[in-house]
Structures are given as C-alpha cells and as structure tokens.
Coordinates of C-alpha atoms in Angstrom, one line a residue:
N1 CA -52.3 56.0 68.7
R2 CA -55.3 54.9 66.6
Y3 CA -55.8 58.2 64.8
A4 CA -54.1 59.4 61.6
K5 CA -51.2 61.8 62.1
N6 CA -51.8 63.4 58.7
V7 CA -54.9 63.8 56.5
L8 CA -55.0 64.9 52.9
C9 CA -58.2 66.3 51.4
T10 CA -58.4 66.8 47.7
L11 CA -60.9 69.5 46.8
G12 CA -60.8 69.4 43.0
K13 CA -60.7 72.9 41.5
N14 CA -60.7 74.3 45.1
G15 CA -57.3 72.9 45.8
L16 CA -55.9 70.7 48.6
L17 CA -55.9 70.5 52.4
L18 CA -53.2 68.9 54.5
A19 CA -54.0 68.6 58.2
N20 CA -52.1 67.3 61.2
N21 CA -52.0 67.9 65.0
H22 CA -50.3 71.3 64.4
E23 CA -51.8 72.9 61.4
V24 CA -54.2 72.9 58.5
I25 CA -52.6 74.0 55.2
H26 CA -54.6 75.0 52.1
R27 CA -53.1 75.0 48.7
P28 CA -55.1 76.4 45.8
A29 CA -55.3 74.2 42.7
L30 CA -53.1 75.0 39.8
V31 CA -55.4 76.6 37.2
L32 CA -55.3 74.9 33.8
P33 CA -57.3 76.0 30.8
D34 CA -60.3 73.7 30.2
H35 CA -58.8 72.3 27.0
M36 CA -55.8 71.0 28.9
V37 CA -57.9 68.9 31.4
V38 CA -58.2 65.6 29.5
D39 CA -59.1 63.0 32.1
T40 CA -59.2 63.2 35.9
L41 CA -58.8 59.4 36.4
G42 CA -55.9 58.8 38.7
A43 CA -55.6 62.3 40.1
G44 CA -56.6 61.3 43.6
D45 CA -54.2 58.3 43.5
R46 CA -51.4 60.6 42.4
A47 CA -52.2 63.0 45.1
H48 CA -52.0 60.4 47.8
A49 CA -48.9 58.8 46.4
V50 CA -47.1 62.1 46.3
T51 CA -48.2 62.9 49.8
L52 CA -47.0 59.6 51.1
E53 CA -43.6 60.2 49.4
G54 CA -43.3 63.7 50.9
L55 CA -44.2 62.4 54.4
L56 CA -41.6 59.6 54.1
L57 CA -39.0 62.1 53.0
K58 CA -40.0 64.3 55.9
K59 CA -40.8 67.3 53.7
Q60 CA -42.7 70.3 55.0
G61 CA -46.5 70.4 54.5
H62 CA -46.3 73.4 52.1
D63 CA -43.7 71.6 50.0
I64 CA -45.8 68.4 49.9
L65 CA -48.8 70.3 48.7
R66 CA -46.8 72.1 46.0
D67 CA -45.6 68.7 44.8
V68 CA -49.1 67.3 44.9
A69 CA -50.6 70.2 43.0
H70 CA -48.0 69.7 40.2
G71 CA -48.3 66.0 40.2
T72 CA -52.1 66.0 39.9
A73 CA -52.0 68.8 37.2
S74 CA -49.7 66.5 35.2
V75 CA -51.9 63.4 35.4
I76 CA -55.1 65.2 34.4
Q77 CA -53.5 66.3 31.1
H78 CA -53.4 62.8 29.8
V79 CA -55.9 60.0 29.0
G80 CA -55.7 57.2 31.6
A81 CA -54.6 57.1 35.2
H82 CA -50.8 57.3 34.5
G83 CA -50.3 58.4 30.9
D84 CA -47.7 61.0 32.0
L85 CA -45.4 58.4 33.5
R86 CA -42.6 57.0 31.4
P87 CA -41.2 53.5 31.9
T88 CA -37.8 53.5 33.6
A89 CA -36.7 50.0 32.7

C-alpha cells in the first residue's frame, strides 16, 4: 500500500488531529499561560516522535494524542528544541 496508515496534523493552539482509515481524532491543545510559552522550536519534532512511539507500542489514538499534547507542552516551556530532556548517560 502506498498511502500512509496514520496521519498526524499539528494545529498549534487549535490542538492535534490523528487520522487513519477508521477515524479522525481531535485533541484540544493544553492551555498554557502566555508567560509559560518560551520557544516553540522542536514542538513539531516532539509531536511526531511521540506519535511514532505510540504507534510502535500499539497505543490507542486518544492515548497517543494525550501523550503528544503533554510532550509538546513540555518542550515549548524551554529555550531550544529539547531543553526539557535530561541526559540519561
């Protein structure tokens, strides 16, 4: 099959969409006060990485979007693409 099985659309303040052959799921964005939004660099990368992880772990769409919403909310509260990640080694 040459078509994507799943499609994630990031909508900024309007939330997220996850679509596949069976459904389209909308998740509102987590609302953060303006002073907490420091830098949106890397938010899309985080959204797609968390989505891929969820798909590989066979999570349900609603659960994936919940994780994406929290992951992107975390990354935009720091300067730089991955300022919220801590080294593990």
